[in-house]
Amino acid sequence: MSKILLGNILTAELVGEGARYPSEGLEGIGICSQRVLWGADDFDIVVLPIAPAREFAEYVTDLTQTDLQSLAFVETPVGYPGRGTVSAACARNRSFLAQFGELAVEHKVSKVAPYYFDQVAAAISHAARVAETTPGFGFADEGGVRMLNSKAHFRAIARAAGIPIAEGVVTTDPDHAADYAAQEIAAGRAVIVKQHRQCGGNGNEVLHPLPDDEAIGALTAVHLSSKHEVLWHLASNWPRYSDGGRERVVIESYVPGCLPVYLEFNLSHDGIQKFGRGEMLMSPTNDGIAVPGGITEISGYEGFRTDALKLAETVRSLGYRGFMSVDGMATPSGPVLVNEINVRDGGSTHVHHLAERVLGIAAQGGKHIVTKVRHTDHNFSDTRKRIEANGLDFDHAAKTGVIVTMAVTPSQKFEYTAIGNSATEATEFATALEEEFHSA
């Protein structure tokens, strides 16, 4: 049986109503959503805000050995906030939804598999008459996925399960936040302020007591030396932090020198399957992943794995089905503090799909991988030719080299995945590519 893949990477439910969209523009987000192609099987229906160029679709399906001719591509109608996103208006667009009835029968669809399960995914499930056969539909249809992707709700779930997390508070009161932040800063410790419906470090801000302190995991850092400065800063920025007063704000003690790591699972009717693990590369916010990266070297790995599985079991018991990642911070002293959960496809999901389908191995082992987004002055075809001319193109026999995992966006960015038999070899491929292309 086949599925409907929905590339709804950017939704108001996921990032907040008042989110600032990426500078590369919404069409670039539409290209990013094409990463879901790495999980496509024969006869799937692929729903995207921007249909992939034929050349990129052929490239992906050739590597995954998927029959491109068997796939059906549906481009979503344009609505707020613009071309490049799967608009919430799709859930009310009768002509858009109507086509899924016939397509679902023709392709023998049994479920909808979205990047993120929102109201559009629910509407498509009903239109395709697969709501009852889509795993976890009842929980998702009632907004359960939105609840679990909240950083504020995560802290409550983690504390209830006894999972180690950073010290902090969740509040709707800027004075409460200021009291906590001022106390930490007076003690010489930094804090990180998080918009609880953002991802990839977007919306985060580090407030620290000393100039030039480390600020990994946030777009901006602010030096505040007194309680008065803390009060003024939080009061003046509270509308941004709280999404115009609609959301709670998370403020936590910032632990410097941490290694960001993750574990990814697939929660199904049969249980919990490990799907991948790795290190998140930060510069200062998300700059790619390394698989397995430094996660295998941290002293607290076994404890982190136990905690991550406990969280996955909790989430599965609530009724969620689909991909889930657990992010952690391996502290210099040893323990791994769990940072958040992402109940959706993540920035690593397509890479682990690639690892299983192209390399023929489980995502957790066998090869070493580095994935990053970089700038190119060329189109997809010429970018590939430059990679090949430098001897970096993927070698099908050795199963090493560079794969282009995301087509070139309107702002001239593309994503590459460098694969080696060792961490050193994967890094050498990535370094050679970095020398060939400009950094993002």
Tab-separated table of C-alpha atoms in Angstrom:
chain	number	residue	atom	x	y	z
A	1	MET	CA	0.000	0.000	0.000
A	2	SER	CA	1.173	3.529	-0.741
A	3	LYS	CA	0.988	6.798	1.190
A	4	ILE	CA	0.480	10.510	0.720
A	5	LEU	CA	3.651	12.452	1.556
A	6	LEU	CA	2.971	16.061	2.556
A	7	GLY	CA	5.891	18.497	2.538
A	8	ASN	CA	4.434	21.083	4.916
A	9	ILE	CA	7.735	22.122	6.483
A	10	LEU	CA	6.637	25.635	7.448
A	11	THR	CA	3.287	26.041	9.171
A	12	ALA	CA	1.902	28.649	11.545
A	13	GLU	CA	1.084	25.839	13.977
A	14	LEU	CA	4.718	24.749	14.067
A	15	VAL	CA	6.537	28.098	14.281
A	16	GLY	CA	3.901	30.447	15.718
A	17	GLU	CA	1.549	32.992	14.219
A	18	GLY	CA	4.019	35.853	14.600
A	19	ALA	CA	7.041	34.008	13.229
A	20	ARG	CA	9.622	35.828	11.167
A	21	TYR	CA	10.115	33.796	8.031
A	22	PRO	CA	13.614	32.942	6.763
A	23	SER	CA	15.407	35.638	4.794
A	24	GLU	CA	15.819	33.409	1.747
A	25	GLY	CA	12.087	33.672	1.141
A	26	LEU	CA	9.135	31.357	1.101
A	27	GLU	CA	10.024	29.811	-2.259
A	28	GLY	CA	13.247	28.586	-0.691
A	29	ILE	CA	11.191	26.859	1.992
A	30	GLY	CA	9.162	25.247	-0.791
A	31	ILE	CA	12.356	23.786	-2.247
A	32	CYS	CA	13.427	22.556	1.211
A	33	SER	CA	10.167	20.634	1.491
A	34	GLN	CA	11.286	18.489	-1.444
A	35	ARG	CA	13.518	16.602	0.989
A	36	VAL	CA	10.484	14.380	1.638
A	37	LEU	CA	11.253	12.745	-1.743
A	38	TRP	CA	13.956	10.690	-0.021
A	39	GLY	CA	11.167	8.820	1.783
A	40	ALA	CA	8.994	8.207	-1.274
A	41	ASP	CA	8.103	4.668	-2.369
A	42	ASP	CA	6.536	3.437	-5.604
A	43	PHE	CA	2.993	4.757	-6.233
A	44	ASP	CA	3.154	7.357	-3.454
A	45	ILE	CA	1.407	10.727	-3.853
A	46	VAL	CA	3.778	13.616	-3.114
A	47	VAL	CA	2.133	16.911	-2.096
A	48	LEU	CA	4.408	19.960	-2.163
A	49	PRO	CA	4.064	23.753	-2.262
A	50	ILE	CA	6.458	23.756	-5.244
A	51	ALA	CA	6.693	20.673	-7.455
A	52	PRO	CA	10.274	19.439	-7.905
A	53	ALA	CA	12.136	20.047	-11.145
A	54	ARG	CA	12.197	16.908	-13.268
A	55	GLU	CA	15.979	16.707	-13.062
A	56	PHE	CA	16.030	16.698	-9.247
A	57	ALA	CA	13.169	14.181	-9.035
A	58	GLU	CA	15.012	11.865	-11.440
A	59	TYR	CA	18.219	12.232	-9.424
A	60	VAL	CA	16.566	11.315	-6.100
A	61	THR	CA	14.460	8.437	-7.391
A	62	ASP	CA	17.416	6.981	-9.292
A	63	LEU	CA	19.408	6.844	-6.046
A	64	THR	CA	16.514	5.409	-4.015
A	65	GLN	CA	15.517	3.015	-6.833
A	66	THR	CA	11.974	4.369	-6.860
A	67	ASP	CA	9.848	4.344	-10.021
A	68	LEU	CA	9.413	8.044	-10.761
A	69	GLN	CA	6.658	7.342	-13.295
A	70	SER	CA	4.568	5.686	-10.585
A	71	LEU	CA	4.561	8.791	-8.366
A	72	ALA	CA	1.867	11.450	-8.489
A	73	PHE	CA	2.873	15.032	-7.704
A	74	VAL	CA	0.342	17.540	-6.402
A	75	GLU	CA	1.257	21.215	-6.024
A	76	THR	CA	-0.729	23.043	-3.351
A	77	PRO	CA	-2.646	26.234	-4.218
A	78	VAL	CA	-1.057	29.480	-3.050
A	79	GLY	CA	-2.403	31.055	0.131
A	80	TYR	CA	-1.131	32.976	3.135
A	81	PRO	CA	1.749	33.572	3.727
A	82	GLY	CA	2.697	32.924	0.095
A	83	ARG	CA	4.112	30.553	-2.509
A	84	GLY	CA	6.481	28.111	-0.881
A	85	THR	CA	4.295	27.116	2.044
A	86	VAL	CA	1.400	24.705	2.407
A	87	SER	CA	-1.226	27.261	3.385
A	88	ALA	CA	-3.827	26.476	6.043
A	89	ALA	CA	-6.368	27.565	3.417
A	90	CYS	CA	-5.737	24.223	1.664
A	91	ALA	CA	-7.887	22.599	4.361
A	92	ARG	CA	-10.880	24.588	3.056
A	93	ASN	CA	-10.109	24.419	-0.670
A	94	ARG	CA	-12.705	21.992	-2.061
A	95	SER	CA	-11.185	21.634	-5.536
A	96	PHE	CA	-7.751	20.905	-4.037
A	97	LEU	CA	-9.130	18.284	-1.645
A	98	ALA	CA	-11.429	16.678	-4.200
A	99	GLN	CA	-8.549	15.311	-6.283
A	100	PHE	CA	-7.363	13.112	-3.409
A	101	GLY	CA	-10.464	10.922	-3.522
A	102	GLU	CA	-9.696	9.577	-6.998
A	103	LEU	CA	-5.928	9.596	-6.529
A	104	ALA	CA	-6.175	7.612	-3.297
A	105	VAL	CA	-8.141	4.853	-5.016
A	106	GLU	CA	-5.851	4.833	-8.053
A	107	HIS	CA	-2.679	4.653	-5.921
A	108	LYS	CA	-4.138	2.379	-3.237
A	109	VAL	CA	-3.308	4.849	-0.497
A	110	SER	CA	-3.530	3.624	3.095
A	111	LYS	CA	-2.276	6.621	5.072
A	112	VAL	CA	-1.130	10.236	5.061
A	113	ALA	CA	2.500	10.806	6.126
A	114	PRO	CA	3.091	14.550	6.548
A	115	TYR	CA	6.227	16.361	7.601
A	116	TYR	CA	4.065	17.800	10.375
A	117	PHE	CA	0.527	16.690	11.191
A	118	ASP	CA	-1.577	19.866	11.031
A	119	GLN	CA	-5.091	20.730	9.862
A	120	VAL	CA	-4.123	20.375	6.187
A	121	ALA	CA	-2.847	16.840	6.799
A	122	ALA	CA	-6.099	16.045	8.610
A	123	ALA	CA	-8.211	17.464	5.762
A	124	ILE	CA	-6.293	15.435	3.172
A	125	SER	CA	-6.745	12.290	5.301
A	126	HIS	CA	-10.513	12.814	5.268
A	127	ALA	CA	-10.585	13.648	1.555
A	128	ALA	CA	-8.594	10.523	0.695
A	129	ARG	CA	-10.829	8.471	3.029
A	130	VAL	CA	-7.826	7.164	4.963
A	131	ALA	CA	-8.402	8.911	8.315
A	132	GLU	CA	-9.242	5.587	9.973
A	133	THR	CA	-6.177	3.834	8.506
A	134	THR	CA	-3.683	6.670	9.108
A	135	PRO	CA	-1.782	5.685	12.289
A	136	GLY	CA	-2.339	8.056	15.199
A	137	PHE	CA	-4.943	10.089	13.322
A	138	GLY	CA	-7.278	10.625	16.267
A	139	PHE	CA	-4.538	12.108	18.435
A	140	ALA	CA	-3.233	14.294	15.616
A	141	ASP	CA	-6.686	15.438	14.503
A	142	GLU	CA	-7.373	16.829	17.988
A	143	GLY	CA	-4.194	18.944	18.009
A	144	GLY	CA	-2.034	16.501	19.949
A	145	VAL	CA	0.990	17.023	17.705
A	146	ARG	CA	0.860	20.776	18.246
A	147	MET	CA	0.836	20.205	21.999
A	148	LEU	CA	3.873	17.906	21.939
A	149	ASN	CA	5.942	20.267	19.771
A	150	SER	CA	5.634	22.999	22.388
A	151	LYS	CA	8.869	23.649	24.293
A	152	ALA	CA	6.755	24.637	27.295
A	153	HIS	CA	4.782	21.382	27.294
A	154	PHE	CA	7.990	19.413	26.785
A	155	ARG	CA	9.385	20.653	30.099
A	156	ALA	CA	6.261	19.462	31.920
A	157	ILE	CA	6.426	16.025	30.276
A	158	ALA	CA	10.154	15.680	30.966
A	159	ARG	CA	9.843	16.694	34.614
A	160	ALA	CA	6.983	14.244	35.123
A	161	ALA	CA	9.112	11.436	33.657
A	162	GLY	CA	12.190	12.361	35.714
A	163	ILE	CA	14.211	13.340	32.631
A	164	PRO	CA	17.195	15.677	33.278
A	165	ILE	CA	16.609	19.118	31.740
A	166	ALA	CA	18.172	22.561	32.208
A	167	GLU	CA	17.009	24.631	35.148
A	168	GLY	CA	14.483	27.244	34.092
A	169	VAL	CA	10.965	28.624	34.147
A	170	VAL	CA	7.989	28.773	31.778
A	171	THR	CA	5.932	31.900	32.183
A	172	THR	CA	3.543	34.432	30.698
A	173	ASP	CA	4.856	37.138	33.045
A	174	PRO	CA	7.887	39.225	31.958
A	175	ASP	CA	8.581	40.168	35.588
A	176	HIS	CA	8.764	36.490	36.555
A	177	ALA	CA	11.171	35.886	33.679
A	178	ALA	CA	13.239	38.935	34.632
A	179	ASP	CA	13.545	37.799	38.263
A	180	TYR	CA	14.897	34.420	37.163
A	181	ALA	CA	17.239	35.883	34.523
A	182	ALA	CA	18.583	38.592	36.836
A	183	GLN	CA	19.319	36.031	39.539
A	184	GLU	CA	21.271	33.849	37.087
A	185	ILE	CA	23.177	36.769	35.568
A	186	ALA	CA	24.062	38.128	39.026
A	187	ALA	CA	25.595	34.710	39.759
A	188	GLY	CA	27.680	34.950	36.582
A	189	ARG	CA	25.547	32.507	34.561
A	190	ALA	CA	23.930	33.143	31.192
A	191	VAL	CA	20.317	32.301	30.315
A	192	ILE	CA	18.672	31.417	27.025
A	193	VAL	CA	15.213	32.720	26.135
A	194	LYS	CA	13.171	30.514	23.797
A	195	GLN	CA	10.049	31.115	21.749
A	196	HIS	CA	8.354	27.838	22.437
A	197	ARG	CA	6.996	27.282	18.915
A	198	GLN	CA	10.215	27.772	16.976
A	199	CYS	CA	12.838	25.339	15.736
A	200	GLY	CA	16.488	25.136	14.695
A	201	GLY	CA	17.512	27.814	17.190
A	202	ASN	CA	15.325	30.429	15.491
A	203	GLY	CA	13.680	32.725	18.020
A	204	ASN	CA	16.238	31.934	20.734
A	205	GLU	CA	18.330	34.616	22.426
A	206	VAL	CA	21.151	34.270	24.950
A	207	LEU	CA	21.439	36.846	27.737
A	208	HIS	CA	24.872	36.724	29.318
A	209	PRO	CA	26.781	38.627	32.024
A	210	LEU	CA	30.071	39.023	30.144
A	211	PRO	CA	30.863	40.427	26.677
A	212	ASP	CA	31.812	37.880	24.014
A	213	ASP	CA	30.474	34.899	25.953
A	214	GLU	CA	29.565	31.773	23.980
A	215	ALA	CA	26.044	31.835	22.504
A	216	ILE	CA	25.499	28.558	20.672
A	217	GLY	CA	21.899	27.688	19.773
A	218	ALA	CA	20.627	31.248	19.371
A	219	LEU	CA	20.533	33.787	16.565
A	220	THR	CA	21.441	36.672	18.852
A	221	ALA	CA	23.219	37.294	22.133
A	222	VAL	CA	22.852	40.270	24.459
A	223	HIS	CA	25.240	41.418	27.194
A	224	LEU	CA	23.325	42.524	30.303
A	225	SER	CA	25.206	43.480	33.450
A	226	SER	CA	22.529	44.644	35.887
A	227	LYS	CA	19.025	43.750	37.032
A	228	HIS	CA	17.767	47.038	35.597
A	229	GLU	CA	19.121	46.105	32.143
A	230	VAL	CA	17.545	42.653	32.406
A	231	LEU	CA	14.143	44.108	33.348
A	232	TRP	CA	14.242	46.649	30.532
A	233	HIS	CA	15.357	44.115	27.927
A	234	LEU	CA	12.725	41.509	28.765
A	235	ALA	CA	9.913	44.067	29.001
A	236	SER	CA	10.764	45.662	25.651
A	237	ASN	CA	11.183	42.315	23.870
A	238	TRP	CA	8.306	40.440	25.511
A	239	PRO	CA	5.885	40.883	22.554
A	240	ARG	CA	8.427	39.166	20.290
A	241	TYR	CA	9.283	36.435	22.762
A	242	SER	CA	5.606	35.682	23.497
A	243	ASP	CA	4.319	35.907	19.917
A	244	GLY	CA	2.309	39.011	20.740
A	245	GLY	CA	1.223	37.686	24.120
A	246	ARG	CA	-0.278	34.511	22.638
A	247	GLU	CA	2.322	32.066	23.957
A	248	ARG	CA	4.279	31.238	27.074
A	249	VAL	CA	8.022	31.927	27.119
A	250	VAL	CA	10.711	29.446	28.138
A	251	ILE	CA	13.795	30.817	29.889
A	252	GLU	CA	16.553	28.425	30.966
A	253	SER	CA	20.008	28.439	32.461
A	254	TYR	CA	22.541	28.372	29.607
A	255	VAL	CA	25.228	25.695	29.924
A	256	PRO	CA	28.354	26.535	27.875
A	257	GLY	CA	30.600	23.998	26.200
A	258	CYS	CA	27.861	21.461	25.388
A	259	LEU	CA	27.778	19.071	22.432
A	260	PRO	CA	24.308	19.081	20.779
A	261	VAL	CA	23.149	15.539	19.965
A	262	TYR	CA	19.937	13.799	18.950
A	263	LEU	CA	18.231	10.419	18.749
A	264	GLU	CA	15.447	9.807	16.236
A	265	PHE	CA	12.706	7.190	16.466
A	266	ASN	CA	9.797	5.925	14.414
A	267	LEU	CA	6.761	5.373	16.616
A	268	SER	CA	4.444	2.812	15.023
A	269	HIS	CA	1.622	0.428	15.875
A	270	ASP	CA	4.243	-2.277	16.469
A	271	GLY	CA	6.373	-0.260	18.878
A	272	ILE	CA	9.358	2.082	18.828
A	273	GLN	CA	12.028	1.644	16.178
A	274	LYS	CA	15.376	3.432	16.378
A	275	PHE	CA	15.757	5.483	13.223
A	276	GLY	CA	18.955	7.475	13.640
A	277	ARG	CA	21.393	9.269	15.895
A	278	GLY	CA	23.919	12.008	15.441
A	279	GLU	CA	25.434	15.349	16.333
A	280	MET	CA	23.877	18.703	15.463
A	281	LEU	CA	26.429	21.100	13.992
A	282	MET	CA	25.879	24.649	15.236
A	283	SER	CA	27.198	27.928	13.815
A	284	PRO	CA	25.725	29.386	16.041
A	285	THR	CA	22.322	27.885	15.148
A	286	ASN	CA	21.741	24.674	13.206
A	287	ASP	CA	24.379	24.230	10.482
A	288	GLY	CA	23.802	20.600	9.573
A	289	ILE	CA	24.358	17.214	11.150
A	290	ALA	CA	27.107	14.631	11.533
A	291	VAL	CA	26.170	10.940	11.724
A	292	PRO	CA	27.024	9.483	14.120
A	293	GLY	CA	29.326	12.416	14.907
A	294	GLY	CA	30.432	12.925	18.490
A	295	ILE	CA	27.395	11.227	20.027
A	296	THR	CA	29.260	7.927	20.241
A	297	GLU	CA	32.067	9.540	22.252
A	298	ILE	CA	30.052	11.194	25.028
A	299	SER	CA	30.228	9.627	28.471
A	300	GLY	CA	26.508	10.123	29.117
A	301	TYR	CA	25.290	8.392	25.972
A	302	GLU	CA	23.668	5.381	27.643
A	303	GLY	CA	21.757	7.588	30.050
A	304	PHE	CA	20.615	9.798	27.192
A	305	ARG	CA	19.442	6.761	25.218
A	306	THR	CA	17.461	5.527	28.223
A	307	ASP	CA	15.881	8.956	28.745
A	308	ALA	CA	15.065	9.347	25.046
A	309	LEU	CA	13.363	5.953	24.935
A	310	LYS	CA	11.354	6.848	28.046
A	311	LEU	CA	10.144	10.024	26.316
A	312	ALA	CA	9.333	8.080	23.144
A	313	GLU	CA	7.310	5.566	25.163
A	314	THR	CA	5.404	8.398	26.857
A	315	VAL	CA	4.621	10.065	23.532
A	316	ARG	CA	3.591	6.774	21.936
A	317	SER	CA	1.295	5.970	24.877
A	318	LEU	CA	-0.547	9.236	24.204
A	319	GLY	CA	-1.352	8.034	20.695
A	320	TYR	CA	1.217	9.741	18.454
A	321	ARG	CA	2.506	7.756	15.463
A	322	GLY	CA	5.324	8.891	13.208
A	323	PHE	CA	8.860	10.226	13.446
A	324	MET	CA	10.134	11.825	16.637
A	325	SER	CA	13.543	13.212	17.578
A	326	VAL	CA	14.898	13.856	21.052
A	327	ASP	CA	17.510	16.620	21.280
A	328	GLY	CA	20.085	16.687	24.048
A	329	MET	CA	23.055	18.710	25.270
A	330	ALA	CA	26.038	16.651	26.375
A	331	THR	CA	27.477	18.796	29.170
A	332	PRO	CA	31.219	19.086	29.883
A	333	SER	CA	30.633	17.410	33.252
A	334	GLY	CA	29.122	14.323	31.643
A	335	PRO	CA	25.307	14.200	31.919
A	336	VAL	CA	23.150	14.854	28.862
A	337	LEU	CA	20.375	17.386	29.461
A	338	VAL	CA	17.393	16.761	27.203
A	339	ASN	CA	16.627	19.984	25.372
A	340	GLU	CA	13.389	19.331	23.477
A	341	ILE	CA	11.427	16.817	21.434
A	342	ASN	CA	10.324	17.268	17.826
A	343	VAL	CA	7.227	15.248	17.013
A	344	ARG	CA	7.488	15.436	13.224
A	345	ASP	CA	10.016	14.835	10.478
A	346	GLY	CA	13.209	16.655	11.413
A	347	GLY	CA	16.258	18.065	9.691
A	348	SER	CA	17.846	14.629	9.921
A	349	THR	CA	14.924	12.422	8.813
A	350	HIS	CA	15.644	12.589	5.089
A	351	VAL	CA	19.335	11.859	5.738
A	352	HIS	CA	18.457	8.670	7.615
A	353	HIS	CA	16.038	7.702	4.830
A	354	LEU	CA	18.959	8.137	2.432
A	355	ALA	CA	21.269	6.085	4.660
A	356	GLU	CA	18.865	3.152	4.707
A	357	ARG	CA	17.789	3.256	1.062
A	358	VAL	CA	20.893	4.396	-0.816
A	359	LEU	CA	23.617	2.887	1.343
A	360	GLY	CA	21.664	-0.238	2.194
A	361	ILE	CA	22.499	0.009	5.891
A	362	ALA	CA	20.724	0.964	9.096
A	363	ALA	CA	20.980	4.698	9.716
A	364	GLN	CA	22.849	4.135	12.978
A	365	GLY	CA	26.029	2.580	11.641
A	366	GLY	CA	28.312	1.473	8.859
A	367	LYS	CA	29.081	4.860	7.309
A	368	HIS	CA	29.862	8.370	8.510
A	369	ILE	CA	27.898	11.323	7.202
A	370	VAL	CA	28.167	15.114	7.190
A	371	THR	CA	25.195	17.143	5.892
A	372	LYS	CA	25.210	20.930	5.396
A	373	VAL	CA	23.502	23.683	3.405
A	374	ARG	CA	25.842	25.844	1.325
A	375	HIS	CA	25.802	28.520	-1.367
A	376	THR	CA	26.313	27.919	-5.072
A	377	ASP	CA	26.482	30.311	-8.015
A	378	HIS	CA	25.107	27.616	-10.324
A	379	ASN	CA	21.912	25.698	-11.021
A	380	PHE	CA	21.359	22.113	-9.886
A	381	SER	CA	22.859	20.544	-13.013
A	382	ASP	CA	26.015	22.672	-13.017
A	383	THR	CA	26.444	22.273	-9.258
A	384	ARG	CA	26.461	18.510	-9.725
A	385	LYS	CA	28.945	18.814	-12.605
A	386	ARG	CA	31.316	20.821	-10.399
A	387	ILE	CA	31.063	18.195	-7.679
A	388	GLU	CA	31.784	15.452	-10.217
A	389	ALA	CA	34.677	17.377	-11.811
A	390	ASN	CA	36.366	17.546	-8.415
A	391	GLY	CA	36.102	13.784	-7.904
A	392	LEU	CA	33.528	14.176	-5.132
A	393	ASP	CA	30.456	12.663	-6.805
A	394	PHE	CA	28.844	9.688	-5.108
A	395	ASP	CA	30.507	6.380	-5.992
A	396	HIS	CA	27.761	3.737	-6.229
A	397	ALA	CA	30.188	0.838	-5.810
A	398	ALA	CA	32.089	2.213	-2.810
A	399	LYS	CA	28.990	3.989	-1.473
A	400	THR	CA	31.046	7.054	-0.590
A	401	GLY	CA	31.174	10.614	-1.893
A	402	VAL	CA	28.791	13.556	-2.080
A	403	ILE	CA	25.025	13.445	-2.722
A	404	VAL	CA	22.996	16.608	-3.340
A	405	THR	CA	20.074	16.155	-0.941
A	406	MET	CA	18.260	19.434	-1.654
A	407	ALA	CA	17.877	21.205	-4.997
A	408	VAL	CA	19.154	24.765	-5.456
A	409	THR	CA	16.818	27.318	-3.865
A	410	PRO	CA	15.984	30.758	-5.326
A	411	SER	CA	18.597	32.227	-2.969
A	412	GLN	CA	21.211	29.860	-4.487
A	413	LYS	CA	21.521	27.443	-1.585
A	414	PHE	CA	21.743	23.682	-1.849
A	415	GLU	CA	22.212	20.867	0.630
A	416	TYR	CA	24.926	18.244	0.348
A	417	THR	CA	25.520	14.991	2.191
A	418	ALA	CA	29.117	13.750	2.329
A	419	ILE	CA	29.479	10.024	3.032
A	420	GLY	CA	32.681	8.241	4.058
A	421	ASN	CA	33.839	4.966	5.540
A	422	SER	CA	35.160	6.921	8.524
A	423	ALA	CA	34.543	10.272	10.145
A	424	THR	CA	37.850	11.462	8.709
A	425	GLU	CA	36.895	10.485	5.154
A	426	ALA	CA	33.444	12.089	5.386
A	427	THR	CA	35.033	15.275	6.750
A	428	GLU	CA	37.609	15.257	3.941
A	429	PHE	CA	34.821	15.092	1.341
A	430	ALA	CA	32.994	17.930	3.102
A	431	THR	CA	36.157	20.038	3.393
A	432	ALA	CA	36.946	19.592	-0.304
A	433	LEU	CA	33.397	20.651	-1.178
A	434	GLU	CA	33.608	23.655	1.161
A	435	GLU	CA	36.712	24.779	-0.708
A	436	GLU	CA	34.875	24.475	-4.017
A	437	PHE	CA	31.701	26.343	-2.974
A	438	HIS	CA	31.141	29.496	-0.996
A	439	SER	CA	29.938	29.103	2.597
A	440	ALA	CA	26.286	29.932	3.295
